[in-house]
């Protein structure tokens, strides 16, 4: 008689051990189908939310507008568009975004390495489909920031001599160091 309970215990133990490893853990909080749906919605919204260099500069000077740089803190500190505030993309959370962006009504201008030319150290190009503007736009949209405008131009960081037209201004430790060297030479 003791044999039947022993066999039952062994069978139950074997069944429990045979369960796949994934079933022993709580599923991750990742929703890829939701991301795909959000991306399609953001794509539609983005069609009317890219701006030329001229509009980017003009809008940046208007009240209720901010420029957001989502590159690494190291590269931001070294060189960024003048007046930009920083929040590393990998640090995006609802709370951190709320601390950096005053209101969901704030007009937010974004740019990334793929908008800036002729400075591969501070603005290293990414593969175009992976440009930082894309996930930045989608995430801001997903967190409820709908007043986001993306720079749609490739802008030389150092304009060619004789080049006319609007240009972005930059600031940061690399810019300050460069200015110090220039002023000593003059």
mmCIF file of C-alpha atoms in Angstrom:
data_model
loop_
_atom_site.group_PDB
_atom_site.id
_atom_site.type_symbol
_atom_site.label_atom_id
_atom_site.label_comp_id
_atom_site.label_asym_id
_atom_site.label_seq_id
_atom_site.Cartn_x
_atom_site.Cartn_y
_atom_site.Cartn_z
ATOM 1 C CA UNK A 1 0.000 0.000 0.000
ATOM 2 C CA UNK A 2 2.862 2.326 0.674
ATOM 3 C CA UNK A 3 3.970 1.810 -2.903
ATOM 4 C CA UNK A 4 1.001 3.676 -4.458
ATOM 5 C CA UNK A 5 1.479 6.918 -2.456
ATOM 6 C CA UNK A 6 5.206 6.767 -3.152
ATOM 7 C CA UNK A 7 4.584 6.349 -6.887
ATOM 8 C CA UNK A 8 2.054 9.215 -6.801
ATOM 9 C CA UNK A 9 4.560 11.490 -5.059
ATOM 10 C CA UNK A 10 7.245 10.610 -7.588
ATOM 11 C CA UNK A 11 4.869 11.268 -10.503
ATOM 12 C CA UNK A 12 3.759 14.630 -9.078
ATOM 13 C CA UNK A 13 7.374 15.584 -8.488
ATOM 14 C CA UNK A 14 8.301 14.619 -12.044
ATOM 15 C CA UNK A 15 5.385 16.624 -13.480
ATOM 16 C CA UNK A 16 6.332 19.671 -11.395
ATOM 17 C CA UNK A 17 9.952 19.444 -12.533
ATOM 18 C CA UNK A 18 8.902 19.085 -16.172
ATOM 19 C CA UNK A 19 7.188 22.520 -16.233
ATOM 20 C CA UNK A 20 8.981 24.933 -18.592
ATOM 21 C CA UNK A 21 11.284 27.431 -16.886
ATOM 22 C CA UNK A 22 9.332 30.424 -18.232
ATOM 23 C CA UNK A 23 6.235 29.393 -16.294
ATOM 24 C CA UNK A 24 8.104 29.724 -12.989
ATOM 25 C CA UNK A 25 8.491 33.492 -13.443
ATOM 26 C CA UNK A 26 6.056 36.360 -13.771
ATOM 27 C CA UNK A 27 5.939 37.532 -17.406
ATOM 28 C CA UNK A 28 7.865 40.732 -18.151
ATOM 29 C CA UNK A 29 6.021 44.022 -18.409
ATOM 30 C CA UNK A 30 6.649 44.284 -22.156
ATOM 31 C CA UNK A 31 3.880 44.787 -24.705
ATOM 32 C CA UNK A 32 5.304 44.482 -28.209
ATOM 33 C CA UNK A 33 1.881 44.434 -29.942
ATOM 34 C CA UNK A 34 1.006 47.594 -27.980
ATOM 35 C CA UNK A 35 4.272 49.177 -29.116
ATOM 36 C CA UNK A 36 3.501 48.356 -32.752
ATOM 37 C CA UNK A 37 0.036 49.911 -32.379
ATOM 38 C CA UNK A 38 1.456 53.006 -30.645
ATOM 39 C CA UNK A 39 4.111 53.353 -33.353
ATOM 40 C CA UNK A 40 1.471 53.339 -36.102
ATOM 41 C CA UNK A 41 -0.522 55.998 -34.242
ATOM 42 C CA UNK A 42 2.597 58.120 -33.637
ATOM 43 C CA UNK A 43 3.608 57.733 -37.292
ATOM 44 C CA UNK A 44 0.329 59.307 -38.390
ATOM 45 C CA UNK A 45 0.769 62.161 -35.885
ATOM 46 C CA UNK A 46 4.407 62.702 -36.925
ATOM 47 C CA UNK A 47 3.390 63.429 -40.528
ATOM 48 C CA UNK A 48 2.396 66.949 -39.468
ATOM 49 C CA UNK A 49 5.055 67.352 -36.764
ATOM 50 C CA UNK A 50 8.363 67.708 -38.577
ATOM 51 C CA UNK A 51 9.822 71.159 -39.133
ATOM 52 C CA UNK A 52 12.411 72.825 -41.318
ATOM 53 C CA UNK A 53 15.540 74.385 -39.842
ATOM 54 C CA UNK A 54 14.029 77.841 -40.257
ATOM 55 C CA UNK A 55 10.878 76.834 -38.354
ATOM 56 C CA UNK A 56 12.905 74.991 -35.703
ATOM 57 C CA UNK A 57 14.914 78.153 -34.987
ATOM 58 C CA UNK A 58 11.829 80.390 -35.068
ATOM 59 C CA UNK A 59 9.782 78.093 -32.815
ATOM 60 C CA UNK A 60 12.669 77.670 -30.361
ATOM 61 C CA UNK A 61 12.464 81.390 -29.571
ATOM 62 C CA UNK A 62 8.748 81.343 -28.788
ATOM 63 C CA UNK A 63 7.380 81.232 -25.262
ATOM 64 C CA UNK A 64 6.169 77.789 -24.189
ATOM 65 C CA UNK A 65 8.769 75.986 -26.319
ATOM 66 C CA UNK A 66 11.760 73.912 -25.296
ATOM 67 C CA UNK A 67 14.441 71.962 -27.126
ATOM 68 C CA UNK A 68 15.024 68.441 -25.800
ATOM 69 C CA UNK A 69 18.310 66.578 -26.292
ATOM 70 C CA UNK A 70 18.017 62.854 -25.508
ATOM 71 C CA UNK A 71 21.585 61.779 -26.310
ATOM 72 C CA UNK A 72 23.989 60.598 -23.611
ATOM 73 C CA UNK A 73 24.760 63.066 -20.837
ATOM 74 C CA UNK A 74 28.454 63.014 -21.806
ATOM 75 C CA UNK A 75 27.765 64.126 -25.379
ATOM 76 C CA UNK A 76 25.100 66.615 -24.274
ATOM 77 C CA UNK A 77 27.506 68.293 -21.840
ATOM 78 C CA UNK A 78 30.199 68.478 -24.509
ATOM 79 C CA UNK A 79 28.057 69.943 -27.295
ATOM 80 C CA UNK A 80 24.347 70.532 -27.818
ATOM 81 C CA UNK A 81 21.998 72.953 -29.535
ATOM 82 C CA UNK A 82 22.009 76.173 -27.543
ATOM 83 C CA UNK A 83 19.209 76.257 -24.985
ATOM 84 C CA UNK A 84 18.464 72.522 -25.138
ATOM 85 C CA UNK A 85 17.632 70.661 -21.944
ATOM 86 C CA UNK A 86 18.749 67.100 -21.381
ATOM 87 C CA UNK A 87 17.038 63.844 -20.530
ATOM 88 C CA UNK A 88 18.791 60.705 -21.696
ATOM 89 C CA UNK A 89 16.387 58.587 -23.752
ATOM 90 C CA UNK A 90 17.093 55.499 -21.668
ATOM 91 C CA UNK A 91 15.929 57.424 -18.571
ATOM 92 C CA UNK A 92 12.443 58.211 -19.927
ATOM 93 C CA UNK A 93 9.737 57.538 -17.349
ATOM 94 C CA UNK A 94 6.505 59.429 -16.741
ATOM 95 C CA UNK A 95 7.979 61.024 -13.597
ATOM 96 C CA UNK A 96 11.293 62.072 -15.149
ATOM 97 C CA UNK A 97 9.601 63.495 -18.233
ATOM 98 C CA UNK A 98 7.220 65.493 -16.020
ATOM 99 C CA UNK A 99 10.207 67.004 -14.176
ATOM 100 C CA UNK A 100 11.919 68.067 -17.409
ATOM 101 C CA UNK A 101 8.917 69.101 -19.519
ATOM 102 C CA UNK A 102 6.785 71.655 -17.652
ATOM 103 C CA UNK A 103 3.456 70.616 -19.178
ATOM 104 C CA UNK A 104 2.117 68.236 -21.791
ATOM 105 C CA UNK A 105 1.094 71.390 -23.668
ATOM 106 C CA UNK A 106 4.715 72.564 -23.894
ATOM 107 C CA UNK A 107 5.981 72.625 -27.463
ATOM 108 C CA UNK A 108 8.967 70.260 -27.526
ATOM 109 C CA UNK A 109 11.508 70.447 -30.345
ATOM 110 C CA UNK A 110 13.707 67.389 -30.849
ATOM 111 C CA UNK A 111 16.830 66.699 -32.859
ATOM 112 C CA UNK A 112 19.412 63.923 -32.918
ATOM 113 C CA UNK A 113 22.825 63.021 -34.322
ATOM 114 C CA UNK A 114 21.295 62.309 -37.724
ATOM 115 C CA UNK A 115 20.226 65.956 -38.044
ATOM 116 C CA UNK A 116 23.753 67.274 -37.585
ATOM 117 C CA UNK A 117 26.536 67.037 -40.130
ATOM 118 C CA UNK A 118 30.296 67.616 -40.131
ATOM 119 C CA UNK A 119 30.941 66.735 -36.486
ATOM 120 C CA UNK A 120 31.149 62.938 -36.297
ATOM 121 C CA UNK A 121 32.658 62.844 -32.810
ATOM 122 C CA UNK A 122 29.895 64.677 -30.950
ATOM 123 C CA UNK A 123 27.120 63.807 -33.404
ATOM 124 C CA UNK A 124 27.954 60.310 -34.681
ATOM 125 C CA UNK A 125 25.467 59.163 -37.304
ATOM 126 C CA UNK A 126 23.228 56.201 -36.596
ATOM 127 C CA UNK A 127 21.634 53.892 -39.128
ATOM 128 C CA UNK A 128 18.754 55.998 -40.517
ATOM 129 C CA UNK A 129 15.948 53.626 -39.421
ATOM 130 C CA UNK A 130 17.461 53.670 -35.910
ATOM 131 C CA UNK A 131 17.968 57.428 -35.577
ATOM 132 C CA UNK A 132 17.278 58.584 -32.020
ATOM 133 C CA UNK A 133 14.517 60.965 -33.177
ATOM 134 C CA UNK A 134 12.306 57.994 -34.013
ATOM 135 C CA UNK A 135 12.076 56.315 -30.587
ATOM 136 C CA UNK A 136 12.180 59.733 -28.894
ATOM 137 C CA UNK A 137 9.125 60.892 -30.855
ATOM 138 C CA UNK A 138 7.257 57.622 -30.266
ATOM 139 C CA UNK A 139 7.992 57.621 -26.533
ATOM 140 C CA UNK A 140 7.068 61.265 -26.008
ATOM 141 C CA UNK A 141 3.844 60.635 -27.917
ATOM 142 C CA UNK A 142 3.172 57.493 -25.872
ATOM 143 C CA UNK A 143 3.661 59.390 -22.608
ATOM 144 C CA UNK A 144 1.083 61.948 -23.745
ATOM 145 C CA UNK A 145 3.311 64.691 -25.172
ATOM 146 C CA UNK A 146 1.594 65.450 -28.479
ATOM 147 C CA UNK A 147 3.072 68.917 -29.086
ATOM 148 C CA UNK A 148 6.418 67.504 -30.270
ATOM 149 C CA UNK A 149 8.153 68.694 -33.434
ATOM 150 C CA UNK A 150 11.124 66.984 -35.020
ATOM 151 C CA UNK A 151 13.810 68.783 -37.012
ATOM 152 C CA UNK A 152 13.651 67.366 -40.547
ATOM 153 C CA UNK A 153 16.865 68.853 -41.949
ATOM 154 C CA UNK A 154 20.506 67.777 -42.078
ATOM 155 C CA UNK A 155 22.359 70.799 -40.723
ATOM 156 C CA UNK A 156 26.118 71.366 -40.795
ATOM 157 C CA UNK A 157 27.450 71.934 -37.276
ATOM 158 C CA UNK A 158 30.147 74.094 -38.828
ATOM 159 C CA UNK A 159 28.668 75.857 -41.874
ATOM 160 C CA UNK A 160 30.857 76.145 -44.969
ATOM 161 C CA UNK A 161 32.499 79.505 -45.497
ATOM 162 C CA UNK A 162 30.203 81.735 -47.457
ATOM 163 C CA UNK A 163 27.175 79.577 -46.691
ATOM 164 C CA UNK A 164 24.136 81.745 -46.156
ATOM 165 C CA UNK A 165 20.957 81.080 -44.286
ATOM 166 C CA UNK A 166 20.002 80.128 -40.773
ATOM 167 C CA UNK A 167 22.348 78.127 -38.592
ATOM 168 C CA UNK A 168 22.001 76.441 -35.249
ATOM 169 C CA UNK A 169 24.052 77.704 -32.331
ATOM 170 C CA UNK A 170 25.779 75.263 -30.010
ATOM 171 C CA UNK A 171 27.002 75.305 -26.442
ATOM 172 C CA UNK A 172 28.803 72.942 -24.082
ATOM 173 C CA UNK A 173 32.294 72.232 -22.809
ATOM 174 C CA UNK A 174 33.689 71.429 -26.276
ATOM 175 C CA UNK A 175 32.271 74.674 -27.674
ATOM 176 C CA UNK A 176 33.655 76.704 -24.761
ATOM 177 C CA UNK A 177 37.089 75.081 -25.183
ATOM 178 C CA UNK A 178 37.000 75.841 -28.908
ATOM 179 C CA UNK A 179 36.014 79.474 -28.239
ATOM 180 C CA UNK A 180 38.847 79.865 -25.732
ATOM 181 C CA UNK A 181 41.378 78.603 -28.277
ATOM 182 C CA UNK A 182 39.991 80.971 -30.952
ATOM 183 C CA UNK A 183 40.029 84.021 -28.664
ATOM 184 C CA UNK A 184 43.655 83.331 -27.623
ATOM 185 C CA UNK A 185 44.640 83.110 -31.293
ATOM 186 C CA UNK A 186 42.957 86.414 -32.164
#
